[in-house]
Amino acid sequence: MEKISVVVPCFNEEEAIPVYYQEMCRVMKKMPDVRFEMIFVDDGSSDQTLKILKELNQKDQRCRYLSFSRNFGKEAAIYAGLKNSEGDYVATMDVDLQDPPDMLPEMYRILTEEDYDNVATKRSTRDGEPKIRSFLSELFYKFVNRISKTEIVSGARDFRLMSRKMVDAVLEMSEYNRFSKGIFEWVGFRTKWLEFKNVERCAGETKWSMRKLFFYSLEGITGFSVAPLSLASIIGILFFLFSIAMIVFIIIRTVIWGDPVDGWPSLVCIIFLVSGVQLFCTGIVGEYLSKTYLETKNRPIFILKDSSETGNGSRYEE
Ligand code: UDP
Ligand code: MG
């Protein structure tokens, strides 16, 4: 019998987990010819999440859990889940039911009957999201897809079902700065996209602030494109050509009309402009340097303090 592992990152989700579990039980009943395991990854929650996960694990052997020593972020949680998964197929999904579990049977059917290694999902609408957030997201996707060879699909969710082959490929990418939307595309394989309408989260609230999203988008840009690094050279060349033209112009003008000393304000403006551009370019280089720095340290992507396999980790209880 084939096995599906479902990786579920949870960060302060005490309200959502029981609802999610109910839903999953319903869906798993509909798929009697598959075995399931659910790997809940507690991403350093400060609420009752871990306690609830332990109870679930006691009650239902299909529910495993991993618990991080602190909040490492959703990307790390997904990586940890994939790494610990045993199934022939692995799904990743949110616990807030924004990724409808009802799609799982269809996704599984596609992987087994059609020639695909990956079924991914995207939202067909962004209903229920603040307008400004949708606008900025669209802008980000347009920009990143222009400068990156890896296609980052707009509206793509982290809800997917992958074959073991693909999971192993994703695990090969053990980079510290993880941007899964890019990683899943980068590894290739044939992907089928399913669309669904945006669903509001069932309980609790979103963990993504605008600030977090901004830094996450930088991750996407620096992680999958080095085009910004060329920007400095391009701007440099443009400025160089422009100043040659200016020099020629000024020499000719001086020869013909003499050289009255004025133009202090324009000079100051030019100095500000050029130093601004220089700082901007240095900043871009710095952005990549900082990523390189973090990668070379080779720090672990996550640290476990407890899991369903290490005997309930009672020594970590307060
Ligand atoms: N999540 C996580 N670590 C974090 C932030 C979020 O594991 O640092 C989990 C969260 O528990 C949820 C999923 O990632 O299962 C998606 O988070 P959320 O619903 O807040 O994001 P949104 O759906 O608004 O994009
Ligand atoms: Mg959500």
Tab-separated table of C-alpha atoms and ligand atoms in Angstrom:
chain	number	residue	atom	x	y	z
A	1	MET	CA	0.000	0.000	0.000
A	2	GLU	CA	1.349	3.421	-0.878
A	3	LYS	CA	1.937	6.019	1.756
A	4	ILE	CA	1.370	9.752	1.704
A	5	SER	CA	3.211	11.973	4.182
A	6	VAL	CA	1.595	15.301	4.887
A	7	VAL	CA	3.954	17.978	6.183
A	8	VAL	CA	2.195	20.664	8.197
A	9	PRO	CA	4.141	23.649	9.575
A	10	CYS	CA	2.494	25.102	12.689
A	11	PHE	CA	3.420	28.319	14.415
A	12	ASN	CA	1.094	29.278	17.265
A	13	GLU	CA	-1.811	27.370	15.785
A	14	GLU	CA	-3.537	25.940	18.860
A	15	GLU	CA	-6.953	26.902	17.487
A	16	ALA	CA	-6.443	25.641	13.967
A	17	ILE	CA	-4.859	22.233	14.622
A	18	PRO	CA	-7.971	20.436	15.972
A	19	VAL	CA	-10.097	21.784	13.109
A	20	TYR	CA	-7.463	20.732	10.617
A	21	TYR	CA	-7.207	17.270	12.107
A	22	GLN	CA	-10.979	16.768	11.862
A	23	GLU	CA	-10.929	17.776	8.218
A	24	MET	CA	-8.000	15.511	7.434
A	25	CYS	CA	-9.699	12.541	9.100
A	26	ARG	CA	-12.679	13.092	6.844
A	27	VAL	CA	-10.479	13.239	3.740
A	28	MET	CA	-8.342	10.256	4.763
A	29	LYS	CA	-11.506	8.172	5.115
A	30	LYS	CA	-12.223	8.941	1.477
A	31	MET	CA	-8.888	7.403	0.484
A	32	PRO	CA	-8.959	3.926	2.048
A	33	ASP	CA	-6.352	2.486	-0.301
A	34	VAL	CA	-3.570	4.821	0.904
A	35	ARG	CA	-1.724	4.960	4.196
A	36	PHE	CA	-1.146	8.365	5.725
A	37	GLU	CA	1.237	10.017	8.102
A	38	MET	CA	0.894	13.616	9.185
A	39	ILE	CA	4.080	15.347	10.236
A	40	PHE	CA	3.263	18.436	12.239
A	41	VAL	CA	6.217	20.749	12.643
A	42	ASP	CA	5.938	23.010	15.658
A	43	ASP	CA	7.989	26.012	14.615
A	44	GLY	CA	8.854	27.285	18.088
A	45	SER	CA	5.295	28.136	19.069
A	46	SER	CA	4.720	29.920	22.353
A	47	ASP	CA	1.141	28.735	22.829
A	48	GLN	CA	-0.346	25.258	23.413
A	49	THR	CA	0.574	23.985	19.932
A	50	LEU	CA	3.109	21.414	21.119
A	51	LYS	CA	0.818	20.108	23.825
A	52	ILE	CA	-1.991	19.610	21.332
A	53	LEU	CA	0.391	17.864	18.942
A	54	LYS	CA	1.518	15.503	21.686
A	55	GLU	CA	-2.076	14.658	22.493
A	56	LEU	CA	-2.807	13.994	18.835
A	57	ASN	CA	0.250	11.756	18.657
A	58	GLN	CA	-0.992	9.760	21.654
A	59	LYS	CA	-4.455	9.452	20.185
A	60	ASP	CA	-3.603	8.752	16.570
A	61	GLN	CA	-0.432	6.996	15.456
A	62	ARG	CA	-0.654	8.684	12.062
A	63	CYS	CA	0.145	12.027	13.669
A	64	ARG	CA	3.846	12.595	14.209
A	65	TYR	CA	5.402	15.820	15.352
A	66	LEU	CA	8.710	17.639	15.283
A	67	SER	CA	9.333	20.580	17.526
A	68	PHE	CA	11.925	23.287	16.930
A	69	SER	CA	14.008	24.887	19.647
A	70	ARG	CA	12.804	28.309	18.442
A	71	ASN	CA	10.976	29.898	15.531
A	72	PHE	CA	12.989	29.057	12.413
A	73	GLY	CA	10.333	30.068	9.883
A	74	LYS	CA	7.975	28.173	7.634
A	75	GLU	CA	10.648	27.325	5.080
A	76	ALA	CA	12.742	25.561	7.700
A	77	ALA	CA	9.638	23.773	8.975
A	78	ILE	CA	8.845	22.460	5.504
A	79	TYR	CA	12.436	21.304	5.066
A	80	ALA	CA	12.417	19.483	8.399
A	81	GLY	CA	9.105	17.832	7.536
A	82	LEU	CA	10.302	16.680	4.130
A	83	LYS	CA	13.492	15.367	5.636
A	84	ASN	CA	11.603	13.261	8.155
A	85	SER	CA	8.925	12.061	5.766
A	86	GLU	CA	8.729	8.395	4.840
A	87	GLY	CA	5.906	8.376	2.301
A	88	ASP	CA	6.062	7.535	-1.394
A	89	TYR	CA	4.336	10.857	-1.875
A	90	VAL	CA	4.700	13.934	0.255
A	91	ALA	CA	2.254	16.816	0.566
A	92	THR	CA	3.008	20.160	2.150
A	93	MET	CA	0.098	22.198	3.418
A	94	ASP	CA	-0.875	24.928	5.875
A	95	VAL	CA	-2.728	24.048	9.022
A	96	ASP	CA	-5.207	26.917	8.727
A	97	LEU	CA	-7.266	25.113	6.051
A	98	GLN	CA	-6.397	27.755	3.476
A	99	ASP	CA	-5.144	24.772	1.510
A	100	PRO	CA	-8.282	22.655	1.092
A	101	PRO	CA	-7.546	19.020	2.084
A	102	ASP	CA	-10.405	18.018	-0.199
A	103	MET	CA	-8.062	18.448	-3.132
A	104	LEU	CA	-5.760	15.654	-1.940
A	105	PRO	CA	-7.633	12.728	-3.572
A	106	GLU	CA	-7.563	14.465	-6.936
A	107	MET	CA	-3.879	15.374	-6.539
A	108	TYR	CA	-3.041	11.799	-5.669
A	109	ARG	CA	-4.992	10.529	-8.658
A	110	ILE	CA	-3.040	12.809	-10.983
A	111	LEU	CA	0.323	11.636	-9.670
A	112	THR	CA	-0.546	7.962	-9.899
A	113	GLU	CA	-2.455	7.966	-13.180
A	114	GLU	CA	-0.888	10.765	-15.181
A	115	ASP	CA	2.741	11.353	-15.965
A	116	TYR	CA	3.507	13.988	-13.333
A	117	ASP	CA	5.893	14.180	-10.388
A	118	ASN	CA	4.318	17.149	-8.746
A	119	VAL	CA	0.876	18.647	-8.383
A	120	ALA	CA	1.005	22.246	-7.229
A	121	THR	CA	-1.785	24.655	-6.467
A	122	LYS	CA	-2.352	28.327	-6.913
A	123	ARG	CA	-5.068	30.720	-5.986
A	124	SER	CA	-7.218	31.906	-8.848
A	125	THR	CA	-8.214	35.007	-6.906
A	126	ARG	CA	-6.792	37.041	-4.099
A	127	ASP	CA	-10.189	37.768	-2.535
A	128	GLY	CA	-10.104	38.644	1.124
A	129	GLU	CA	-6.579	40.036	0.972
A	130	PRO	CA	-5.859	43.748	1.436
A	131	LYS	CA	-5.659	45.509	-1.950
A	132	ILE	CA	-2.253	47.025	-1.306
A	133	ARG	CA	-0.866	43.602	-0.409
A	134	SER	CA	-2.157	42.051	-3.650
A	135	PHE	CA	-0.755	44.959	-5.635
A	136	LEU	CA	2.710	44.659	-4.085
A	137	SER	CA	2.681	40.889	-4.545
A	138	GLU	CA	1.849	41.225	-8.238
A	139	LEU	CA	4.633	43.780	-8.606
A	140	PHE	CA	7.085	41.429	-6.940
A	141	TYR	CA	6.200	38.489	-9.185
A	142	LYS	CA	6.475	40.627	-12.338
A	143	PHE	CA	9.874	41.897	-11.251
A	144	VAL	CA	11.351	38.621	-10.085
A	145	ASN	CA	10.188	36.777	-13.194
A	146	ARG	CA	11.822	39.360	-15.416
A	147	ILE	CA	15.198	38.995	-13.787
A	148	SER	CA	15.165	35.307	-12.893
A	149	LYS	CA	15.360	32.241	-15.119
A	150	THR	CA	13.455	30.209	-12.553
A	151	GLU	CA	9.778	30.944	-12.976
A	152	ILE	CA	8.134	31.994	-9.729
A	153	VAL	CA	4.410	31.517	-10.246
A	154	SER	CA	2.157	34.295	-8.994
A	155	GLY	CA	-0.432	33.180	-6.482
A	156	ALA	CA	1.295	29.827	-6.006
A	157	ARG	CA	0.602	28.265	-2.619
A	158	ASP	CA	2.951	25.998	-0.747
A	159	PHE	CA	0.269	23.318	-1.059
A	160	ARG	CA	1.661	20.493	-3.214
A	161	LEU	CA	1.867	16.772	-3.544
A	162	MET	CA	5.224	15.473	-4.731
A	163	SER	CA	6.664	12.130	-5.679
A	164	ARG	CA	9.557	10.757	-3.620
A	165	LYS	CA	11.927	11.535	-6.518
A	166	MET	CA	11.081	15.196	-6.342
A	167	VAL	CA	11.239	15.332	-2.542
A	168	ASP	CA	14.745	13.885	-2.639
A	169	ALA	CA	15.739	16.516	-5.178
A	170	VAL	CA	14.353	19.280	-2.971
A	171	LEU	CA	16.241	17.883	0.010
A	172	GLU	CA	19.463	17.993	-2.020
A	173	MET	CA	19.094	21.755	-1.945
A	174	SER	CA	20.238	22.279	1.572
A	175	GLU	CA	20.752	26.012	1.325
A	176	TYR	CA	20.267	28.131	4.399
A	177	ASN	CA	18.353	30.940	2.703
A	178	ARG	CA	15.320	29.017	1.536
A	179	PHE	CA	12.695	30.338	-0.815
A	180	SER	CA	10.590	27.262	-1.509
A	181	LYS	CA	8.507	28.776	-4.280
A	182	GLY	CA	11.767	29.015	-6.202
A	183	ILE	CA	13.275	25.763	-4.978
A	184	PHE	CA	10.287	23.686	-6.120
A	185	GLU	CA	10.558	25.244	-9.578
A	186	TRP	CA	14.319	25.000	-9.751
A	187	VAL	CA	14.438	21.231	-9.270
A	188	GLY	CA	12.310	20.824	-12.382
A	189	PHE	CA	10.057	17.760	-12.894
A	190	ARG	CA	6.699	17.866	-14.582
A	191	THR	CA	4.270	19.935	-12.576
A	192	LYS	CA	0.534	20.145	-12.947
A	193	TRP	CA	-1.080	23.289	-11.598
A	194	LEU	CA	-4.516	23.200	-10.030
A	195	GLU	CA	-6.375	26.380	-9.207
A	196	PHE	CA	-8.681	27.072	-6.341
A	197	LYS	CA	-10.468	30.065	-4.907
A	198	ASN	CA	-8.838	31.835	-1.990
A	199	VAL	CA	-10.162	30.589	1.349
A	200	GLU	CA	-9.942	32.619	4.539
A	201	ARG	CA	-8.034	30.983	7.385
A	202	CYS	CA	-10.238	28.909	9.715
A	203	ALA	CA	-8.895	30.237	13.030
A	204	GLY	CA	-6.143	32.434	14.404
A	205	GLU	CA	-4.507	35.054	12.248
A	206	THR	CA	-1.859	35.322	9.572
A	207	LYS	CA	1.769	35.272	10.709
A	208	TRP	CA	2.916	37.368	7.779
A	209	SER	CA	3.363	41.071	8.360
A	210	MET	CA	4.244	43.410	5.512
A	211	ARG	CA	7.751	43.608	6.917
A	212	LYS	CA	8.190	39.830	6.893
A	213	LEU	CA	6.811	39.689	3.352
A	214	PHE	CA	9.258	42.355	2.234
A	215	PHE	CA	12.276	40.421	3.484
A	216	TYR	CA	10.810	37.213	2.102
A	217	SER	CA	10.589	38.846	-1.320
A	218	LEU	CA	14.241	39.898	-1.084
A	219	GLU	CA	14.970	36.225	-0.438
A	220	GLY	CA	13.185	35.365	-3.672
A	221	ILE	CA	15.141	37.935	-5.647
A	222	THR	CA	18.626	37.249	-4.320
A	223	GLY	CA	18.014	33.508	-4.113
A	224	PHE	CA	17.139	33.014	-7.746
A	225	SER	CA	18.724	35.831	-9.697
A	226	VAL	CA	22.045	37.610	-9.784
A	227	ALA	CA	20.764	40.213	-12.239
A	228	PRO	CA	20.751	43.036	-9.646
A	229	LEU	CA	24.507	42.574	-9.359
A	230	SER	CA	24.909	43.581	-13.008
A	231	LEU	CA	22.921	46.718	-12.320
A	232	ALA	CA	25.970	48.429	-10.822
A	233	SER	CA	28.013	47.815	-13.964
A	234	ILE	CA	25.223	48.985	-16.229
A	235	ILE	CA	24.575	52.169	-14.252
A	236	GLY	CA	28.349	52.733	-14.080
A	237	ILE	CA	28.725	52.516	-17.851
A	238	LEU	CA	25.759	54.828	-18.425
A	239	PHE	CA	27.178	57.425	-16.043
A	240	PHE	CA	30.582	57.122	-17.672
A	241	LEU	CA	29.216	57.697	-21.174
A	242	PHE	CA	27.094	60.566	-19.946
A	243	SER	CA	30.067	62.289	-18.309
A	244	ILE	CA	32.211	61.931	-21.460
A	245	ALA	CA	29.465	63.713	-23.387
A	246	MET	CA	29.268	66.363	-20.671
A	247	ILE	CA	33.050	66.916	-20.714
A	248	VAL	CA	33.063	67.412	-24.482
A	249	PHE	CA	30.119	69.772	-24.182
A	250	ILE	CA	31.736	71.834	-21.419
A	251	ILE	CA	35.103	72.092	-23.210
A	252	ILE	CA	33.443	73.345	-26.363
A	253	ARG	CA	31.254	75.760	-24.428
A	254	THR	CA	34.264	77.141	-22.496
A	255	VAL	CA	36.273	77.640	-25.671
A	256	ILE	CA	33.440	79.528	-27.350
A	257	TRP	CA	31.895	81.509	-24.431
A	258	GLY	CA	34.576	81.475	-21.702
A	259	ASP	CA	34.168	80.005	-18.206
A	260	PRO	CA	31.987	81.995	-15.795
A	261	VAL	CA	32.120	80.371	-12.324
A	262	ASP	CA	28.602	79.377	-11.359
A	263	GLY	CA	26.514	76.249	-11.131
A	264	TRP	CA	27.063	75.466	-7.442
A	265	PRO	CA	23.475	74.142	-6.916
A	266	SER	CA	23.653	71.829	-9.921
A	267	LEU	CA	27.010	70.534	-8.737
A	268	VAL	CA	25.613	69.674	-5.315
A	269	CYS	CA	22.640	67.921	-6.917
A	270	ILE	CA	24.965	65.877	-9.102
A	271	ILE	CA	27.131	64.873	-6.133
A	272	PHE	CA	24.053	63.766	-4.208
A	273	LEU	CA	22.679	61.860	-7.169
A	274	VAL	CA	25.891	60.037	-7.918
A	275	SER	CA	26.658	59.154	-4.328
A	276	GLY	CA	23.068	57.944	-3.942
A	277	VAL	CA	23.480	55.657	-6.904
A	278	GLN	CA	26.793	54.419	-5.557
A	279	LEU	CA	25.337	53.623	-2.158
A	280	PHE	CA	22.408	51.846	-3.789
A	281	CYS	CA	24.769	49.658	-5.813
A	282	THR	CA	26.948	48.951	-2.790
A	283	GLY	CA	23.758	47.989	-0.980
A	284	ILE	CA	22.919	45.432	-3.653
A	285	VAL	CA	26.376	43.926	-3.403
A	286	GLY	CA	25.969	43.905	0.382
A	287	GLU	CA	22.668	42.040	0.100
A	288	TYR	CA	24.338	39.229	-1.839
A	289	LEU	CA	27.388	39.290	0.383
A	290	SER	CA	25.244	38.865	3.471
A	291	LYS	CA	23.503	35.862	1.926
A	292	THR	CA	26.852	34.372	0.977
A	293	TYR	CA	28.095	35.015	4.505
A	294	LEU	CA	25.147	33.177	6.018
A	295	GLU	CA	25.545	30.271	3.595
A	296	THR	CA	29.253	29.841	4.280
A	297	LYS	CA	28.653	29.575	8.003
A	298	ASN	CA	26.848	26.349	7.208
A	299	ARG	CA	24.527	26.605	10.135
A	300	PRO	CA	21.786	24.009	10.496
A	301	ILE	CA	18.477	24.981	8.897
A	302	PHE	CA	16.587	23.944	12.026
A	303	ILE	CA	17.259	22.564	15.497
A	304	LEU	CA	14.935	20.000	17.036
A	305	LYS	CA	14.212	20.009	20.717
A	306	ASP	CA	11.576	17.319	20.637
A	307	SER	CA	9.798	14.937	18.313
A	308	SER	CA	7.370	12.051	18.402
A	309	GLU	CA	10.315	9.700	17.734
A	310	THR	CA	12.479	10.807	20.644
A	311	GLY	CA	10.136	9.388	23.269
A	312	ASN	CA	7.953	12.430	23.825
A	313	GLY	CA	11.044	14.370	24.882
A	314	SER	CA	9.871	14.592	28.454
A	315	ARG	CA	13.249	15.943	29.556
A	316	TYR	CA	12.421	19.162	27.756
A	317	GLU	CA	9.192	19.750	29.615
A	318	GLU	CA	9.132	22.478	32.179
B	1	UDP	N1	4.154	29.195	9.820
B	1	UDP	C1	5.290	28.623	10.375
B	1	UDP	N2	6.296	29.442	10.824
B	1	UDP	C2	6.230	30.805	10.734
B	1	UDP	C3	5.080	31.369	10.128
B	1	UDP	C4	4.073	30.545	9.687
B	1	UDP	O1	5.384	27.414	10.480
B	1	UDP	O2	7.166	31.481	11.156
B	1	UDP	C5	3.063	28.322	9.331
B	1	UDP	C6	1.682	28.636	9.897
B	1	UDP	O3	1.460	27.983	11.114
B	1	UDP	C7	0.763	28.132	8.804
B	1	UDP	C8	1.565	28.379	7.551
B	1	UDP	O4	2.923	28.517	7.945
B	1	UDP	O5	0.489	26.746	8.907
B	1	UDP	C9	1.097	29.593	6.789
B	1	UDP	O6	1.090	30.711	7.646
B	1	UDP	P1	-0.035	31.834	7.564
B	1	UDP	O7	-1.373	31.201	7.442
B	1	UDP	O8	0.190	32.758	8.701
B	1	UDP	O9	0.353	32.540	6.199
B	1	UDP	P2	-0.638	32.993	5.031
B	1	UDP	O10	-1.571	31.858	4.769
B	1	UDP	O11	-1.327	34.198	5.540
B	1	UDP	O12	0.278	33.256	3.868
B	2	MG	MG	-2.734	31.003	6.010
